[in-house]
Amino acid sequence: MKRIICCCIFILTLHLYSFAQNTNNGIIRGKVVEQEGGLPIPFAVVAISENNAEQPLFTFQTDENGLFKFTNLKPGTYKLKVSYVSYTPLIINEIAIIAANPDKNLGLLKLASGQNNLNEVVITQDKPVIEIGADVITYNVGSSILAEGSTATDLLKEVPMVQVDIDGNATIAGKRSTRVFIDGKPSDYMTSNIADLLNVLPSDAIEKIEVMTNPPAKYSADGEGIINIVMKKGFKVGFNGNIGISAGLQGNTNVNANASYKGQNYNLSLGGAYRKNVGKSNSESYRTNFFPDTTFYYNQFNQANSKSDGGNFRTSLDWDITKQQNLRVTASFNLNNGDNESGNDFYYISEENITKRLRNQINTGNTNSNNFVFNTDYNFKLDTVGSKLSAGITVGTNSNNSLRSFHRSYAFPANLNPTLQQNNNEIGNRNINFNLDYDKPVFNKRDRLEFGIAYNYRKNDNNQLVEDYNFKTQQYNTNIKLSNQFFYNENILAAYGSYNYRKNGWSAKAALRSEYTNVNFDLSTGQTYNVDPYFSFFPSLSLNRYFRKRYNIGLSYSVRINRPRENTLNPQINNADTLNISYGNPHLNPSFTHQVDITFGVFGKNWSFTPRLSYSIAKGVIERYRFVKSNGVSESTFDNVGSNNNMSLMLIGNYRPTKTLSANGSFGLFRSKYQSDINNSLNKEGISIRSRIGFSAQLPYKTAFEASLSYNNSVNAQGRNKGSVNTSFGLRKSFLRNNLIARISANDPFRAGHTSTYSEGLNFYSQSYGVSNSNNVTFSLTWRFTRIKTNKVDIPPPKR
């Protein structure tokens, strides 16, 4: 007996010695299946990391049978995360690899169907900055250092295919009209200025940004694409959150806090942020006006300073009433305040190059706005095979008040009297959106049939009061010609149906959406505009093929609509610059776009490359255009300028040569060809370019570095925005067991942001140049607090 015991001890000692000599013998394996039905999930992403580490060690995609296997693991404690599109991620903590038991078989890992995913995404590694799918590009905010301590506006500048103008308005490159959604709900038409909302929405509250060129049929057919901002839904089980502060050398500051508590069947999240901005800019423009009998010039020089502050407050409750029922309630409130002052010098120059008139204008103004949105979603699982009924309602209200004054005087001729004008704009928006959706699998749970209805009501009230100052009586008098109130009402009723089938790497989807539109608007002056109600049909098709675990190819077709809305229809005159006035066109018609996208992706162990080719043709394109009258006054308005044929090539890639280094890049080439019946000057053809390259590195001592460089230019019906370059750098270091995060970032450190535009019409051409204080260095501190309950998962013994 003693000999047997001694032999066992000797064998065990040899085994331990052998494992100690080769410390990379650990194995973690398992199988990923659907919670409902137990079918395997191929191509699910399984990432493994050390239990307290932020970055994954390895990432694996399950095979056709849902199986995965990590090998060559050192002894230690690991954490596993399993994720797949349309399913809730699964995290398993405290997986111990020890010498006595180096092979851990986790058995069946069941993924539950998620509620908030929008589309299918192909992932090659755990949360790269950029992910590519057939119809969607995803920018993962948490994977970017440059995204920390910023706002949604800052993030959008880093997203492939997204361009942000100087006013903070975001569009998909090559598209004239883009919708902005938050958590799958339309947000751009709930506010008078979407840029104000995005400028106070903190990046720390955002999980990812999705760019959808072919949105699912359940979403509105408006716009040629959707930018969807997905908010964080909460963290791990227990109480956790973060609080952060940022300060920039330009005077910009940002304070934000987020917290959540996840109980057994509910999750409560709270968040808030306050931001202060300082803006400075200089610009100059040179316009040549030519007529049959004369030519003259307008030169304009501007400088502006602005200060603004705003806050964002959010709360949400996610409650699993039963295993079959879920209720999610969210509410958010945004506010903005701003003060601005600018000066303009206008030079009227004759054909002989003699300055005939010099006008100086001083502009002052202050604005304040607030936006409240309440949303509730109810989900009910009808059976165990995946049938689901969902209902949601969103209510939004917004108000925007702007008071501006314009003091105009003449350096010469001296006989021209000064003028003083005051504009007071009060804008209110109301919005109600309701949706009812039903979806269920039909055959073997590998397909999905969806259909639903939606109703959207919007009301806009724009009250414009213009007053001219009488220097003799020292009183303001109402300007009857410019003062009026604009009322806009919109009702859209929609119904849709779609069918999606997946099998053996194939995915096919067909959908049809129909919308009934009823719009009416009028002015307080008595003018009434009635738009005949109309039906519109929007088919969409997509076909995707994934094969050999590393290739995919996709083809999609869709029809979209660009409806004229209050910002383009409102005929109220804006004469803040009396030499360049603007107004809307109440006689606009909707524009329809047919678009086709072809995608191809190839994925390696540590890299991916995805070309995307798109073609679209739009009829009745709604776009602003400008013309000059014989008195030299430039007027701009909107019109259905004609058609636009657009072809684009987008190249996007990720490369991760080591566990600590990664790079991503994108290059887009967009060709637009305008054809117009309005005037020959709108018959234009041009190429736009949007490119970006990013680099990140995990350095020793819990330090990380990231940098990006981008170049953009764009073309429109009357000209182009010439190339602009943006550079960003960020350095982050963790302290105190990763609870304290310090960060320093630099935006455009080498020079301020420059813009250059060129435009021309039948009787003018102009060039404009601008400089803004985009160059800034920002310092940030973030403290993370966490009280986590460990998820205990019973791990079955390995099968021998």
Short mmCIF file of C-alpha atoms in Angstrom, two decimals, residues 235-575:
data_model
loop_
_atom_site.label_atom_id
_atom_site.label_comp_id
_atom_site.label_asym_id
_atom_site.label_seq_id
_atom_site.Cartn_x
_atom_site.Cartn_y
_atom_site.Cartn_z
CA PHE A 235 -22.66 47.60 -16.16
CA LYS A 236 -22.06 44.37 -14.29
CA VAL A 237 -24.14 42.99 -11.47
CA GLY A 238 -23.95 45.31 -8.48
CA PHE A 239 -23.34 49.02 -8.06
CA ASN A 240 -20.77 50.81 -10.20
CA GLY A 241 -20.08 53.94 -12.21
CA ASN A 242 -17.62 56.72 -12.84
CA ILE A 243 -17.09 60.43 -12.34
CA GLY A 244 -14.80 62.52 -14.51
CA ILE A 245 -13.59 66.04 -15.15
CA SER A 246 -11.82 67.55 -18.17
CA ALA A 247 -10.27 70.96 -18.73
CA GLY A 248 -8.70 72.40 -21.88
CA LEU A 249 -6.22 75.19 -22.45
CA GLN A 250 -8.78 77.01 -24.61
CA GLY A 251 -11.12 77.25 -21.63
CA ASN A 252 -13.36 74.27 -22.40
CA THR A 253 -14.43 72.20 -19.39
CA ASN A 254 -16.47 69.04 -18.94
CA VAL A 255 -17.76 67.32 -15.79
CA ASN A 256 -19.72 64.08 -16.00
CA ALA A 257 -20.91 61.23 -13.81
CA ASN A 258 -22.60 57.90 -14.49
CA ALA A 259 -23.83 55.27 -12.08
CA SER A 260 -25.87 52.09 -12.29
CA TYR A 261 -27.16 49.39 -10.04
CA LYS A 262 -28.08 45.98 -11.39
CA GLY A 263 -30.21 43.77 -9.22
CA GLN A 264 -31.58 40.33 -9.84
CA ASN A 265 -34.27 41.44 -12.30
CA TYR A 266 -33.74 45.16 -12.83
CA ASN A 267 -31.12 47.69 -13.78
CA LEU A 268 -31.23 51.37 -12.78
CA SER A 269 -28.91 53.88 -14.45
CA LEU A 270 -28.35 57.58 -13.80
CA GLY A 271 -26.06 60.01 -15.55
CA GLY A 272 -25.33 63.68 -15.92
CA ALA A 273 -22.85 66.02 -17.54
CA TYR A 274 -22.05 69.69 -17.71
CA ARG A 275 -19.97 71.26 -20.48
CA LYS A 276 -18.59 74.73 -21.13
CA ASN A 277 -17.26 75.77 -24.54
CA VAL A 278 -15.28 78.74 -25.77
CA GLY A 279 -15.20 79.49 -29.48
CA LYS A 280 -13.15 81.88 -31.57
CA SER A 281 -13.05 82.23 -35.33
CA ASN A 282 -11.98 84.50 -38.15
CA SER A 283 -13.15 84.36 -41.74
CA GLU A 284 -13.03 86.28 -44.97
CA SER A 285 -14.87 85.98 -48.25
CA TYR A 286 -14.43 87.47 -51.70
CA ARG A 287 -17.39 87.62 -54.08
CA THR A 288 -17.36 88.73 -57.71
CA ASN A 289 -20.71 89.77 -59.22
CA PHE A 290 -20.93 90.12 -62.97
CA PHE A 291 -23.79 91.46 -65.05
CA PRO A 292 -24.08 92.37 -68.77
CA ASP A 293 -23.18 96.01 -68.17
CA THR A 294 -20.95 95.91 -65.07
CA THR A 295 -18.88 93.90 -62.65
CA PHE A 296 -18.41 94.69 -58.96
CA TYR A 297 -17.04 93.00 -55.85
CA TYR A 298 -17.98 92.36 -52.25
CA ASN A 299 -15.23 91.61 -49.75
CA GLN A 300 -16.23 90.59 -46.25
CA PHE A 301 -14.10 90.12 -43.11
CA ASN A 302 -15.50 88.58 -39.94
CA GLN A 303 -14.37 87.74 -36.44
CA ALA A 304 -16.46 86.03 -33.77
CA ASN A 305 -16.27 84.98 -30.14
CA SER A 306 -18.73 82.75 -28.36
CA LYS A 307 -19.27 81.18 -24.96
CA SER A 308 -21.73 78.41 -24.27
CA ASP A 309 -22.57 75.97 -21.54
CA GLY A 310 -24.96 73.08 -21.32
CA GLY A 311 -26.00 70.05 -19.37
CA ASN A 312 -27.31 66.57 -20.04
CA PHE A 313 -29.19 64.43 -17.52
CA ARG A 314 -30.37 60.86 -18.08
CA THR A 315 -32.07 58.10 -16.18
CA SER A 316 -33.27 54.65 -17.21
CA LEU A 317 -34.91 51.62 -15.66
CA ASP A 318 -34.69 48.18 -17.23
CA TRP A 319 -37.05 45.76 -15.46
CA ASP A 320 -37.59 42.08 -16.18
CA ILE A 321 -41.16 41.83 -14.91
CA THR A 322 -41.15 38.09 -15.58
CA LYS A 323 -39.01 35.79 -17.68
CA GLN A 324 -41.27 36.67 -20.61
CA GLN A 325 -41.83 40.39 -20.00
CA ASN A 326 -39.43 43.32 -19.97
CA LEU A 327 -40.08 47.02 -19.48
CA ARG A 328 -37.55 49.74 -20.20
CA VAL A 329 -38.15 53.39 -19.33
CA THR A 330 -35.73 56.20 -20.14
CA ALA A 331 -35.83 59.95 -19.74
CA SER A 332 -33.31 62.59 -20.74
CA PHE A 333 -33.09 66.35 -20.42
CA ASN A 334 -30.67 68.64 -22.24
CA LEU A 335 -30.12 72.35 -21.93
CA ASN A 336 -27.87 74.86 -23.67
CA ASN A 337 -27.07 78.52 -23.15
CA GLY A 338 -24.88 80.66 -25.35
CA ASP A 339 -23.61 84.20 -25.79
CA ASN A 340 -21.87 85.37 -28.92
CA GLU A 341 -20.41 88.55 -30.34
CA SER A 342 -19.08 89.15 -33.80
CA GLY A 343 -17.98 91.94 -36.06
CA ASN A 344 -18.22 92.22 -39.85
CA ASP A 345 -16.66 94.63 -42.31
CA PHE A 346 -18.27 94.80 -45.76
CA TYR A 347 -16.41 96.39 -48.68
CA TYR A 348 -18.36 97.35 -51.84
CA ILE A 349 -15.78 97.65 -54.62
CA SER A 350 -16.42 98.93 -58.14
CA GLU A 351 -15.21 97.49 -61.42
CA GLU A 352 -12.32 99.97 -61.30
CA ASN A 353 -11.27 98.41 -57.98
CA ILE A 354 -12.34 101.49 -55.98
CA THR A 355 -14.03 101.04 -52.60
CA LYS A 356 -17.39 102.79 -52.93
CA ARG A 357 -18.85 101.82 -49.57
CA LEU A 358 -17.58 100.40 -46.27
CA ARG A 359 -20.10 99.12 -43.78
CA ASN A 360 -19.33 97.93 -40.26
CA GLN A 361 -21.70 95.62 -38.42
CA ILE A 362 -21.60 94.52 -34.77
CA ASN A 363 -23.69 91.47 -33.86
CA THR A 364 -24.56 90.34 -30.35
CA GLY A 365 -26.81 87.53 -29.30
CA ASN A 366 -27.77 85.02 -26.68
CA THR A 367 -29.63 81.75 -27.00
CA ASN A 368 -31.06 79.17 -24.67
CA SER A 369 -32.67 75.85 -25.46
CA ASN A 370 -33.89 72.77 -23.65
CA ASN A 371 -34.96 69.35 -24.80
CA PHE A 372 -36.86 66.65 -22.89
CA VAL A 373 -37.44 63.11 -24.18
CA PHE A 374 -39.34 60.31 -22.45
CA ASN A 375 -39.37 56.80 -23.87
CA THR A 376 -40.80 53.50 -22.74
CA ASP A 377 -40.51 50.09 -24.43
CA TYR A 378 -42.36 46.91 -23.52
CA ASN A 379 -41.23 43.49 -24.77
CA PHE A 380 -43.15 40.25 -24.39
CA LYS A 381 -41.80 36.81 -25.33
CA LEU A 382 -44.78 34.90 -26.65
CA ASP A 383 -43.26 31.41 -26.65
CA THR A 384 -40.03 29.47 -26.22
CA VAL A 385 -39.03 29.52 -29.88
CA GLY A 386 -38.31 33.25 -30.06
CA SER A 387 -41.61 34.95 -30.95
CA LYS A 388 -41.72 38.45 -29.52
CA LEU A 389 -44.09 41.40 -29.34
CA SER A 390 -42.70 44.89 -28.74
CA ALA A 391 -44.38 48.22 -28.19
CA GLY A 392 -42.81 51.60 -27.64
CA ILE A 393 -43.79 55.23 -27.24
CA THR A 394 -41.57 58.29 -27.30
CA VAL A 395 -42.63 61.79 -26.31
CA GLY A 396 -40.36 64.78 -26.86
CA THR A 397 -40.60 68.49 -26.32
CA ASN A 398 -38.13 71.23 -27.16
CA SER A 399 -37.92 75.00 -26.95
CA ASN A 400 -35.32 77.37 -28.33
CA ASN A 401 -35.17 81.11 -27.74
CA SER A 402 -32.75 83.37 -29.56
CA LEU A 403 -32.34 87.13 -29.18
CA ARG A 404 -29.94 88.86 -31.59
CA SER A 405 -29.14 92.48 -32.38
CA PHE A 406 -27.40 93.93 -35.45
CA HIS A 407 -25.91 97.41 -35.36
CA ARG A 408 -24.89 98.66 -38.80
CA SER A 409 -22.96 101.84 -39.49
CA TYR A 410 -21.01 103.26 -42.44
CA ALA A 411 -17.40 104.45 -42.41
CA PHE A 412 -18.18 106.07 -45.77
CA PRO A 413 -20.11 107.54 -47.39
CA ALA A 414 -20.85 109.50 -44.25
CA ASN A 415 -24.34 110.54 -45.35
CA LEU A 416 -25.73 107.00 -44.82
CA ASN A 417 -27.54 106.65 -41.50
CA PRO A 418 -26.80 103.80 -39.08
CA THR A 419 -29.44 101.14 -38.38
CA LEU A 420 -30.14 98.94 -35.38
CA GLN A 421 -32.22 95.78 -35.70
CA GLN A 422 -33.32 93.23 -33.11
CA ASN A 423 -34.49 89.71 -33.94
CA ASN A 424 -36.30 87.55 -31.39
CA ASN A 425 -36.98 83.94 -32.35
CA GLU A 426 -39.01 81.54 -30.20
CA ILE A 427 -39.13 78.00 -31.54
CA GLY A 428 -41.06 75.09 -30.06
CA ASN A 429 -41.16 71.43 -31.11
CA ARG A 430 -43.51 68.65 -30.02
CA ASN A 431 -43.14 65.03 -31.03
CA ILE A 432 -44.96 61.75 -30.37
CA ASN A 433 -43.75 58.47 -31.83
CA PHE A 434 -45.45 55.09 -31.37
CA ASN A 435 -44.40 51.70 -32.70
CA LEU A 436 -45.77 48.16 -32.41
CA ASP A 437 -43.58 45.31 -33.70
CA TYR A 438 -43.96 41.55 -33.90
CA ASP A 439 -41.33 39.07 -34.96
CA LYS A 440 -41.01 35.29 -34.85
CA PRO A 441 -38.94 32.49 -36.38
CA VAL A 442 -40.76 30.29 -38.88
CA PHE A 443 -38.45 27.48 -39.96
CA ASN A 444 -35.90 25.87 -37.61
CA LYS A 445 -35.34 29.18 -35.83
CA ARG A 446 -32.87 30.21 -38.51
CA ASP A 447 -35.16 32.78 -40.02
CA ARG A 448 -37.16 35.70 -38.71
CA LEU A 449 -40.41 37.23 -39.86
CA GLU A 450 -41.08 40.79 -38.72
CA PHE A 451 -43.90 43.22 -39.24
CA GLY A 452 -45.19 46.26 -37.45
CA ILE A 453 -46.79 49.68 -37.55
CA ALA A 454 -45.60 53.11 -36.48
CA TYR A 455 -47.09 56.56 -36.09
CA ASN A 456 -45.21 59.83 -35.81
CA TYR A 457 -46.66 63.26 -35.06
CA ARG A 458 -44.61 66.45 -35.09
CA LYS A 459 -45.47 70.06 -34.49
CA ASN A 460 -43.18 73.05 -35.00
CA ASP A 461 -43.98 76.62 -33.98
CA ASN A 462 -41.51 79.34 -35.05
CA ASN A 463 -42.36 82.85 -33.90
CA GLN A 464 -40.08 85.49 -35.45
CA LEU A 465 -40.29 89.08 -34.22
CA VAL A 466 -38.10 91.65 -36.00
CA GLU A 467 -37.86 95.19 -34.64
CA ASP A 468 -36.10 98.26 -36.06
CA TYR A 469 -34.81 100.95 -33.77
CA ASN A 470 -35.99 104.54 -34.36
CA PHE A 471 -33.12 106.80 -33.32
CA LYS A 472 -35.39 109.85 -33.16
CA THR A 473 -38.01 108.38 -30.82
CA GLN A 474 -35.50 105.97 -29.24
CA GLN A 475 -38.00 103.13 -29.53
CA TYR A 476 -38.16 99.77 -31.29
CA ASN A 477 -40.86 99.38 -33.94
CA THR A 478 -42.07 96.06 -35.32
CA ASN A 479 -40.96 95.30 -38.87
CA ILE A 480 -44.21 93.96 -40.33
CA LYS A 481 -42.57 92.51 -43.46
CA LEU A 482 -40.14 90.33 -41.54
CA SER A 483 -42.20 89.41 -38.45
CA ASN A 484 -44.52 86.41 -38.61
CA GLN A 485 -45.21 83.05 -37.01
CA PHE A 486 -44.71 79.76 -38.84
CA PHE A 487 -46.86 76.72 -37.91
CA TYR A 488 -45.92 73.23 -39.11
CA ASN A 489 -47.80 69.95 -38.52
CA GLU A 490 -46.71 66.52 -39.73
CA ASN A 491 -48.41 63.13 -39.46
CA ILE A 492 -46.75 59.96 -40.77
CA LEU A 493 -48.36 56.53 -40.49
CA ALA A 494 -46.21 53.57 -41.50
CA ALA A 495 -46.45 49.80 -41.83
CA TYR A 496 -43.69 47.36 -42.69
CA GLY A 497 -42.90 43.70 -43.14
CA SER A 498 -39.58 41.90 -43.51
CA TYR A 499 -38.25 38.36 -43.73
CA ASN A 500 -34.69 37.35 -42.87
CA TYR A 501 -33.24 33.88 -43.44
CA ARG A 502 -29.85 32.52 -42.31
CA LYS A 503 -28.32 29.16 -43.10
CA ASN A 504 -24.82 27.80 -43.70
CA GLY A 505 -23.24 31.23 -43.90
CA TRP A 506 -25.99 32.70 -46.09
CA SER A 507 -28.15 35.58 -44.97
CA ALA A 508 -30.98 37.02 -47.07
CA LYS A 509 -33.46 39.74 -46.19
CA ALA A 510 -36.42 41.22 -48.06
CA ALA A 511 -38.57 44.05 -46.70
CA LEU A 512 -41.25 46.51 -47.72
CA ARG A 513 -42.23 49.65 -45.85
CA SER A 514 -45.16 51.90 -46.69
CA GLU A 515 -45.67 55.40 -45.32
CA TYR A 516 -48.66 57.74 -45.48
CA THR A 517 -47.62 61.39 -45.11
CA ASN A 518 -49.96 64.26 -44.24
CA VAL A 519 -48.34 67.71 -43.82
CA ASN A 520 -49.79 71.20 -43.50
CA PHE A 521 -48.20 74.52 -42.57
CA ASP A 522 -49.02 78.22 -42.67
CA LEU A 523 -47.94 81.69 -41.54
CA SER A 524 -49.64 84.07 -39.13
CA THR A 525 -49.93 86.54 -42.02
CA GLY A 526 -52.70 84.37 -43.45
CA GLN A 527 -50.72 82.41 -46.03
CA THR A 528 -51.71 78.73 -45.97
CA TYR A 529 -49.89 75.89 -47.70
CA ASN A 530 -51.63 72.56 -48.08
CA VAL A 531 -49.60 69.56 -49.17
CA ASP A 532 -51.69 66.76 -50.66
CA PRO A 533 -51.32 63.60 -48.54
CA TYR A 534 -49.35 60.90 -50.30
CA PHE A 535 -48.38 57.22 -50.01
CA SER A 536 -44.79 56.09 -50.49
CA PHE A 537 -43.39 52.55 -50.78
CA PHE A 538 -39.85 51.60 -49.84
CA PRO A 539 -38.58 48.14 -50.80
CA SER A 540 -35.23 46.86 -49.57
CA LEU A 541 -33.26 43.71 -50.32
CA SER A 542 -29.97 42.33 -49.04
CA LEU A 543 -27.97 39.16 -49.59
CA ASN A 544 -24.86 38.23 -47.63
CA ARG A 545 -22.54 35.26 -47.71
CA TYR A 546 -20.01 34.31 -45.01
CA PHE A 547 -17.63 31.50 -45.88
CA ARG A 548 -14.40 29.86 -44.77
CA LYS A 549 -14.60 31.84 -41.52
CA ARG A 550 -12.74 34.74 -43.10
CA TYR A 551 -14.68 36.08 -46.08
CA ASN A 552 -17.98 37.80 -46.55
CA ILE A 553 -19.68 39.45 -49.47
CA GLY A 554 -22.91 41.40 -49.45
CA LEU A 555 -25.30 43.11 -51.84
CA SER A 556 -28.13 45.44 -50.81
CA TYR A 557 -30.71 47.67 -52.47
CA SER A 558 -33.05 50.19 -50.88
CA VAL A 559 -35.24 53.20 -51.60
CA ARG A 560 -35.16 56.23 -49.28
CA ILE A 561 -36.99 59.55 -49.07
CA ASN A 562 -35.94 63.07 -48.13
CA ARG A 563 -39.02 65.00 -47.05
CA PRO A 564 -38.93 68.78 -46.98
CA ARG A 565 -39.41 69.94 -43.41
CA GLU A 566 -39.67 73.22 -41.54
CA ASN A 567 -36.02 74.19 -41.89
CA THR A 568 -36.35 74.10 -45.70
CA LEU A 569 -40.04 75.05 -46.07
CA ASN A 570 -40.17 78.05 -43.73
CA PRO A 571 -40.31 81.23 -45.89
CA GLN A 572 -39.31 83.51 -43.00
CA ILE A 573 -36.46 85.79 -44.11
CA ASN A 574 -33.14 85.79 -42.27
CA ASN A 575 -31.44 89.11 -42.94
#
